[in-house]
Amino acid sequence: MNEQPNLSNTPVADTAAGAVFAASAATLSRRKFRHLKDKIAGVSIAIGGLGVIAAVLLIFLYLVYEVMPLFRSALVQEVSEFRIDSPHSDEVLHLALEERLEVAMRLGADGEAMYFDTANGDVISRIPLAIPLGSSISSFALDTDVSGIFALGLSDGHVLIAQYDYDISFGENNARQVTPVIRYPFGEDSFELYSDEPVSKLSVRSSSSELMLAASSGSGQVSLLRARRETSLLSAFNAPSESAWQTELATLTGVLPPVDQLYLDVDRRWLFAIGTSGRLSLVDVRPAFSGGVAVIENEVALVGSNRRITEVSFLLGGISLLVGDSAGTVSQWFLVRRDGEFGIEKVREFDAGSSVVAMSPEQRRKNFITANDQGYIGIYNTTAHREVVYRKLLDSAPKTLAMSARGDGVLFEHGDGEFSFWSVLNRHPEVSWEALWKEVWYENYQEPEYIWQSSAANNDFEPKYSLAPLAFGTLKAAFYAMLLAAPLAVCGAIFTGYFMAGKMRRNVKPLIELMEALPTVVLGFLAGLWLAPFLENNLLGVFSLLVVTPLSILLAAFIWTRLPESIRYYVPDGWEAALLIPVIVIMGYVSFVIAGPIEMVFFGGDMRSYITNDLGITYDQRNAMVVGFAMGFAVIPTIFSIAEDAVFTVPKQLTYGSLALGATPWQTLRRVVLPTASPGIFSALMIGMGRAVGETMIVLMATGNTPIMDINIFEGMRTLAANIAVEVPESEVDSTHYRILFLAALVLFMFTFVVNTLAEIIRQRLRRKYSTI
């Protein structure tokens, strides 16, 4: 019996074992290296993901940081309290603050204007007014704190017009010096209204070339005086003091009941006469100066039967009348035109706590301040219908108060020559939930509306910061874009990913994805300058194209199914779509050819004119339809690419198994492919919608960029993104307008966040539901 050799001890065996060991060590080393790379990649991806989340969170926090000051209440702090021992008159006619809060003016009933320092009460100067000897002040009226012009009704029936002002100069070391002055812009001579009868009630309105007075005598006679500067060829070269004034006098005898207060509006057309019972009579004063008879246009009760009017003042701009009563209510009234006739209506109310004893409007914004008989001070904004602050600042009711031009200071006179000066930090009073999202009744509007109008040419402008039309425009633009893009992109993705031949798919898909490389500014430029005029001139042709093309495709498909198999055999499976290219081109041309005769027969040769004149539908050249075509073109590649990948990546064994069990390709598509791909298709639609919502340049260039709320496809719109792009460069940093634009960005951010979150939740549910297929 032969013994087998022991190979384990041979050199060959040792060499083989060494090779195996070396191979095992190398494999182990590679595995460790791969494991290390996997860990590094995992950590890097995790860090990148956390970085993205942190960046998004930081953007959100920054937006919130910029927006939060909009909703803060005003801050009121006492600056100084002092006493002036020698005001010559206990009765004060008017109290005013200089713009920089350094000097205050007190006009007493004795006709002396006293200027004093707001820091310590030191009297700077006392300037007596040019009141004729033997006359005394019987009434007072202020034009506006902005102009500083006021009128003094005198006991002899005359009216003196004066103006308080401050001359600013700079002395040594560039120190700012304020010099109080009293001017007489309409001359130092008084205007005569009555003969030896005191002027008991008075109102004044002025411009650079015209003055109007409304007055009532002790006997109740209401008179009007209008003074105009003479104009001639050489008057432009004369100094104002050298120009004479032409006066006209009119009487409203028998027109009005006994009046308690008179107010002229800023246009010097309407007279608001308030009777002793609290009833307001509205009179058009123009007929009185043209030989006609002035009549009462409208009458309304300003307060209830158990209340009395305590304070009346015009808001900034001279349009709205503020009425405070003994019950602590301040109501805002202004003129509204109904059926061609003017009337005054109450717009909104504010609660001042108890009886209003003093009230003053701000000179730069639609704010006003009130003081009640318990010493509570309230600051309100009319547009936002907002109570900015309501605090008890005084121990008792003040005699009067004055608010600074910028609304950053308020001065109270209370007691016997006692004053207190307070600083006010009130940066964004125009903002409230009601002003941002609800209909607001703005001045000179006939009813509440949603309006965005952030700036104007005059200082009396009422800001309109409604985000509702911008949000509506955003959804409108996205809706019409998705209306075009969603069916085309999804259906194209289904056909390309499931039915189309592989070679054709490899050419079609990159070509469609290449559309996404087009800059949106180019698309917007083409849409605004070429597409919009083209659609307007070929409106019926476009509508015909949208109807004829789908029908022609269905007809071509039907004809194809009825052709002999010997003919259909020459076209390989998946290449049928190529046959539709000439069908679409030819029928598109036919659509525009037949549009002309149809338009001539049914629409008088001009469908655009028919829509506007006969149907009464507004048509803007740059409208939502233009946006739908242009932005739909931009969104289609995004939706198509993601949806096509979702359809194409459905496991082939699922489709083969379904077909093997006898299902048709359409049944397989409906029962297997679409449910499996539905999470991806849904994600594609949501991403496409997010692209449409955030689109800026196309909407900016292809629409009228008008912030209106109208679902009409022929009207334009303004979106949140376009509004931010347009107005951020022009807004003042830290202003209300600036922060509201950040609020618009936050709204857009939250909208996309909520939509994407809901989309992800729905996508995950769809994935779990159809993962068992």
Short mmCIF file of N, CA and C in Angstrom, two decimals, residues 1-5:
data_model
loop_
_atom_site.label_atom_id
_atom_site.label_comp_id
_atom_site.label_asym_id
_atom_site.label_seq_id
_atom_site.Cartn_x
_atom_site.Cartn_y
_atom_site.Cartn_z
N MET A 1 0.84 -1.18 0.00
CA MET A 1 0.00 0.00 0.00
C MET A 1 0.87 1.23 0.00
N ASN A 2 0.59 2.10 -0.96
CA ASN A 2 1.43 3.30 -1.09
C ASN A 2 0.94 4.39 -0.17
N GLU A 3 1.87 5.03 0.50
CA GLU A 3 1.50 6.16 1.37
C GLU A 3 1.40 7.44 0.54
N GLN A 4 0.36 8.19 0.89
CA GLN A 4 0.19 9.48 0.23
C GLN A 4 1.15 10.48 0.83
N PRO A 5 1.74 11.28 0.03
CA PRO A 5 2.71 12.27 0.56
C PRO A 5 2.00 13.38 1.34
#
